Amino acid sequence: MTLSPATGPLLYEGKAKRVYATDQDDLVAVEYKDDATAFNALKKAQLLGKGALNCRISALLFEHLERLGVPTHYLGLQGDHWMMVRPVRVVPVEVVVRNVAAGSLCRQMPIPAGTPLDPPLLDLYYKDDALGDPLLSEARLERLQLLTPDQLGAIRELAFRVNDALRDLFARVELELVDFKIELGFTADGALVVADEISPDTCRLWNRAVSDAQERILDKDRFRQDLGGVVEAYGEVLKRVQGVCPEARVYG
Ligand code: UDP
């Protein structure tokens, strides 16, 4: 059992993580939980080992982005399911980039699942569970005054840089990055950084070597669709990513 690096109070508890204060203002500790939820938490389960897998996968992906000059909140790992990060003011917008049609896009649009999207499609959602995270239009975004036009431009640019970086990395290990969601935040000095997590909970990943539409799934859709083998699939993603990334650093 890892000793908790949280030396301060619980600041926030989400569906898959807890965020704690530390004795430093510019440092928070994130605990990755084994809780799995889908459909706005209507479906729930405990998946032993999921938190540690997502923590490691996220660390490797954040470090990969950092090497390519994409700023993130990540500082380093601590034990098997804790990550030390910089505190950020989270932008209440979920940023989704889609390379292949799947999920809500296919439920809302007459686009068959599996259709390649070139150029990739960027969708923004208002982060509000009570409202069901609705799709945002630019006019609605402007109306809510959540972001300045410059900030929106910076978010778009960052999202596509993240997509290029992750799509290439996953392609090297025979995984197709179908789509993903990121969250962004502003640090105390006003820098826009990628925050939250990047893992099979937040990315759709298909095994390129497999053509069967269910068997190829190596992400949270295994849980959403009751396909079983969720933790095994996440383990496979970690194993592949570890094969092409340096070991994740330990904080401190
Ligand atoms: N996603 C996420 N959190 C959310 C909604 C979506 O991480 O609250 C991810 C999801 O795993 C997928 C991508 O964002 O990789 C696009 O999801 P989509 O809009 O298709 O919604 P879904 O089909 O998951 O309801």
Coordinates of C-alpha atoms and ligand atoms in Angstrom, one line a residue:
M1 CA 0.0 0.0 0.0
T2 CA 1.4 3.4 -1.0
L3 CA 1.7 6.0 1.7
S4 CA -0.5 9.0 0.8
P5 CA 1.4 12.0 -0.4
A6 CA -1.6 14.2 0.4
T7 CA -0.6 16.3 3.4
G8 CA -3.6 18.7 3.2
P9 CA -7.4 18.4 3.0
L10 CA -9.5 16.8 0.2
L11 CA -10.1 19.7 -2.3
Y12 CA -12.3 17.9 -4.8
E13 CA -13.7 14.4 -5.4
G14 CA -14.7 13.4 -9.0
K15 CA -15.9 10.1 -10.4
A16 CA -12.4 8.6 -11.0
K17 CA -10.1 10.8 -8.9
R18 CA -9.6 12.7 -5.7
V19 CA -7.6 15.9 -5.4
Y20 CA -5.8 16.8 -2.2
A21 CA -3.9 19.8 -1.0
T22 CA -0.3 19.5 0.1
D23 CA 1.9 21.7 2.3
Q24 CA 2.8 23.6 -0.8
D25 CA 0.4 26.1 -2.5
D26 CA 1.8 25.2 -5.9
L27 CA 1.4 21.4 -5.6
V28 CA -1.6 19.1 -5.3
A29 CA -1.9 15.3 -5.1
V30 CA -4.2 13.4 -7.3
E31 CA -5.4 9.9 -6.3
Y32 CA -6.6 7.7 -9.1
K33 CA -9.5 5.5 -7.9
D34 CA -10.7 2.1 -9.1
D35 CA -14.2 3.4 -9.5
A36 CA -15.6 3.1 -13.0
T37 CA -18.7 5.1 -14.0
A38 CA -20.5 5.6 -17.3
F39 CA -23.6 7.3 -18.6
N40 CA -23.3 10.2 -16.2
A41 CA -22.7 7.8 -13.3
L42 CA -25.9 5.7 -13.9
K43 CA -23.6 2.7 -14.4
K44 CA -21.0 2.1 -11.6
A45 CA -18.5 -0.6 -10.7
Q46 CA -15.2 -1.1 -8.9
L47 CA -12.5 -2.4 -11.2
L48 CA -9.5 -3.5 -9.2
G49 CA -6.2 -2.1 -10.5
K50 CA -7.9 0.4 -12.9
G51 CA -6.7 3.5 -10.9
A52 CA -3.1 2.4 -10.9
L53 CA -3.2 1.6 -14.7
N54 CA -4.7 5.0 -15.6
C55 CA -2.3 6.8 -13.3
R56 CA 0.7 5.2 -15.1
I57 CA -0.7 5.6 -18.6
S58 CA -1.6 9.3 -18.0
A59 CA 2.0 9.9 -16.6
L60 CA 3.6 8.4 -19.7
L61 CA 1.3 10.4 -22.0
F62 CA 1.8 13.7 -20.1
E63 CA 5.6 13.2 -20.2
H64 CA 5.4 12.4 -24.0
L65 CA 3.4 15.7 -24.5
E66 CA 5.9 17.6 -22.4
R67 CA 8.8 16.3 -24.5
L68 CA 7.0 17.7 -27.6
G69 CA 6.5 21.1 -25.9
V70 CA 2.9 20.7 -25.0
P71 CA 2.4 22.2 -21.5
T72 CA 0.6 20.0 -18.9
H73 CA -0.1 20.1 -15.1
Y74 CA 1.9 16.9 -14.5
L75 CA 4.9 16.9 -12.2
G76 CA 5.5 13.3 -11.4
L77 CA 4.3 10.0 -10.0
Q78 CA 4.2 9.1 -6.3
G79 CA 3.5 5.4 -5.6
D80 CA 1.3 3.3 -7.8
H81 CA -1.9 5.4 -8.0
W82 CA -0.9 9.0 -7.0
M83 CA 0.2 11.8 -9.3
M84 CA 1.6 15.1 -8.2
V85 CA 0.4 18.1 -10.3
R86 CA 0.3 21.8 -10.5
P87 CA -3.0 23.3 -9.3
V88 CA -5.0 24.8 -12.1
R89 CA -8.3 26.7 -12.6
V90 CA -10.0 24.2 -14.7
V91 CA -11.8 25.5 -17.8
P92 CA -15.4 24.2 -17.6
V93 CA -15.3 22.9 -21.2
E94 CA -14.6 19.3 -22.2
V95 CA -12.5 19.3 -25.4
V96 CA -13.1 16.3 -27.7
V97 CA -11.0 15.6 -30.8
R98 CA -12.3 12.8 -33.1
N99 CA -10.3 11.1 -35.8
V100 CA -12.8 8.3 -36.4
A101 CA -16.6 8.6 -35.9
A102 CA -17.8 6.8 -32.8
G103 CA -19.9 7.3 -29.7
S104 CA -22.1 10.4 -29.3
L105 CA -21.2 11.6 -32.8
C106 CA -22.9 8.6 -34.3
R107 CA -25.9 8.8 -32.0
Q108 CA -26.4 12.5 -32.9
M109 CA -25.4 12.6 -36.6
P110 CA -26.0 10.4 -39.6
I111 CA -22.4 9.3 -39.7
P112 CA -21.7 5.6 -39.5
A113 CA -19.3 4.4 -36.7
G114 CA -15.8 3.8 -38.0
T115 CA -15.9 6.6 -40.7
P116 CA -12.5 8.4 -40.8
L117 CA -12.7 12.1 -40.0
D118 CA -10.1 14.0 -41.9
P119 CA -9.4 16.7 -40.9
P120 CA -10.2 15.7 -37.3
L121 CA -13.4 17.1 -35.7
L122 CA -13.2 19.2 -32.6
D123 CA -16.3 19.3 -30.3
L124 CA -16.6 21.3 -27.2
Y125 CA -19.0 20.4 -24.3
Y126 CA -20.1 22.4 -21.3
K127 CA -18.8 20.6 -18.3
D128 CA -21.9 20.3 -16.1
D129 CA -23.1 16.9 -14.9
A130 CA -26.6 18.3 -13.9
L131 CA -27.1 19.5 -17.5
G132 CA -25.6 16.3 -19.0
D133 CA -22.4 18.0 -20.4
P134 CA -24.3 19.6 -23.4
L135 CA -22.6 20.2 -26.8
L136 CA -21.5 23.8 -27.1
S137 CA -21.9 26.0 -30.2
E138 CA -19.5 29.0 -30.6
A139 CA -22.4 31.3 -30.0
R140 CA -23.3 29.6 -26.8
L141 CA -19.7 29.6 -25.6
E142 CA -19.6 33.4 -26.3
R143 CA -22.9 33.8 -24.5
L144 CA -21.6 32.1 -21.4
Q145 CA -18.5 34.2 -21.5
L146 CA -16.4 31.3 -20.4
L147 CA -13.5 32.1 -22.7
T148 CA -12.1 35.0 -24.7
P149 CA -11.8 34.4 -28.5
D150 CA -8.0 34.3 -27.9
Q151 CA -8.3 31.6 -25.3
L152 CA -10.6 29.6 -27.5
G153 CA -8.0 29.9 -30.3
A154 CA -5.3 28.7 -27.9
I155 CA -7.4 25.8 -26.8
R156 CA -8.1 24.7 -30.3
E157 CA -4.5 24.8 -31.2
L158 CA -3.4 22.9 -28.1
A159 CA -6.1 20.2 -28.7
F160 CA -4.9 19.6 -32.3
R161 CA -1.3 19.4 -31.1
V162 CA -2.3 16.9 -28.4
N163 CA -4.1 14.9 -31.1
D164 CA -1.1 14.9 -33.5
A165 CA 1.2 13.8 -30.7
L166 CA -1.0 11.1 -29.3
R167 CA -2.2 9.7 -32.6
D168 CA 1.4 9.3 -33.8
L169 CA 2.5 7.7 -30.5
F170 CA -0.4 5.2 -30.4
A171 CA 0.1 4.4 -34.1
R172 CA 3.6 3.3 -33.3
V173 CA 2.2 0.6 -31.0
E174 CA -0.6 -0.5 -33.4
L175 CA -3.4 1.4 -31.6
E176 CA -5.8 3.7 -33.4
L177 CA -6.7 6.8 -31.5
V178 CA -10.4 7.1 -32.4
D179 CA -11.2 10.1 -30.2
F180 CA -10.4 11.5 -26.8
K181 CA -11.4 14.1 -24.3
I182 CA -9.1 16.5 -22.5
E183 CA -9.6 19.2 -19.9
L184 CA -7.5 22.3 -19.8
G185 CA -6.7 24.7 -17.0
F186 CA -4.9 27.9 -16.2
T187 CA -2.0 27.8 -13.8
A188 CA -1.4 30.5 -11.2
D189 CA 0.9 32.4 -13.7
G190 CA -1.9 32.3 -16.3
A191 CA -0.4 29.5 -18.6
L192 CA -2.9 27.3 -20.4
V193 CA -2.0 23.6 -19.7
V194 CA -3.5 20.2 -20.3
A195 CA -4.9 18.9 -17.0
D196 CA -7.0 16.1 -15.6
E197 CA -6.0 12.7 -17.1
I198 CA -5.4 11.0 -20.5
S199 CA -6.1 7.3 -20.3
P200 CA -8.4 4.6 -21.7
D201 CA -11.2 6.2 -19.6
T202 CA -10.9 9.3 -21.7
C203 CA -9.7 8.0 -25.1
R204 CA -11.1 5.5 -27.5
L205 CA -8.4 3.1 -28.6
W206 CA -8.8 0.3 -31.1
N207 CA -6.3 -2.5 -31.6
R208 CA -5.3 -2.1 -35.3
A209 CA -4.4 -5.8 -35.7
V210 CA -8.0 -6.9 -34.9
S211 CA -10.9 -6.3 -37.3
D212 CA -13.8 -7.4 -35.0
A213 CA -15.7 -4.3 -33.9
Q214 CA -15.9 -5.4 -30.3
E215 CA -12.7 -7.4 -29.8
R216 CA -10.6 -4.5 -31.0
I217 CA -11.8 -2.1 -28.3
L218 CA -9.2 -1.4 -25.6
D219 CA -10.9 1.5 -23.7
K220 CA -13.8 2.4 -21.5
D221 CA -16.3 1.2 -24.2
R222 CA -15.6 -2.3 -22.9
F223 CA -17.2 -1.2 -19.6
R224 CA -19.9 0.9 -21.2
Q225 CA -20.9 -2.0 -23.5
D226 CA -20.4 -4.8 -20.9
L227 CA -17.8 -6.5 -23.0
G228 CA -15.7 -7.6 -20.0
G229 CA -11.9 -7.6 -19.8
V230 CA -11.7 -3.9 -19.0
V231 CA -8.6 -4.0 -16.7
E232 CA -6.9 -6.5 -19.1
A233 CA -7.5 -4.1 -22.0
Y234 CA -6.1 -1.1 -20.0
G235 CA -3.1 -3.3 -19.1
E236 CA -2.5 -4.0 -22.7
V237 CA -2.5 -0.3 -23.5
L238 CA 0.0 0.4 -20.7
K239 CA 2.3 -2.4 -21.9
R240 CA 2.3 -1.1 -25.4
V241 CA 2.9 2.6 -24.4
Q242 CA 5.7 1.5 -22.0
G243 CA 7.4 -0.1 -25.0
V244 CA 7.9 3.2 -26.7
C245 CA 8.2 5.6 -23.7
P246 CA 10.9 6.2 -21.1
E247 CA 9.9 5.1 -17.6
A248 CA 7.7 7.7 -15.9
R249 CA 9.5 9.9 -13.3
V250 CA 8.9 9.8 -9.6
Y251 CA 8.1 13.2 -8.0
G252 CA 10.6 14.7 -5.7
Ligands
UDP1 N1 -15.3 11.3 -22.9 C1 -14.8 11.5 -21.6 N2 -15.7 12.0 -20.6 C2 -16.9 12.4 -20.9 C3 -17.4 12.3 -22.2 C4 -16.6 11.7 -23.2 O1 -13.7 11.1 -21.3 O2 -17.6 12.9 -20.0 C5 -14.4 10.8 -23.9 C6 -14.9 9.4 -24.4 O3 -14.3 8.4 -23.7 C7 -14.5 9.4 -25.8 C8 -14.5 10.9 -26.2 O4 -14.5 11.6 -25.0 O5 -13.1 9.0 -25.9 C9 -15.8 11.2 -27.0 O6 -16.9 10.8 -26.3 P1 -18.4 10.9 -27.0 O7 -18.7 12.3 -27.1 O8 -18.5 10.1 -28.2 O9 -19.4 10.4 -25.8 P2 -19.8 9.0 -25.3 O10 -20.0 8.1 -26.5 O11 -18.6 8.5 -24.5 O12 -21.0 9.2 -24.5

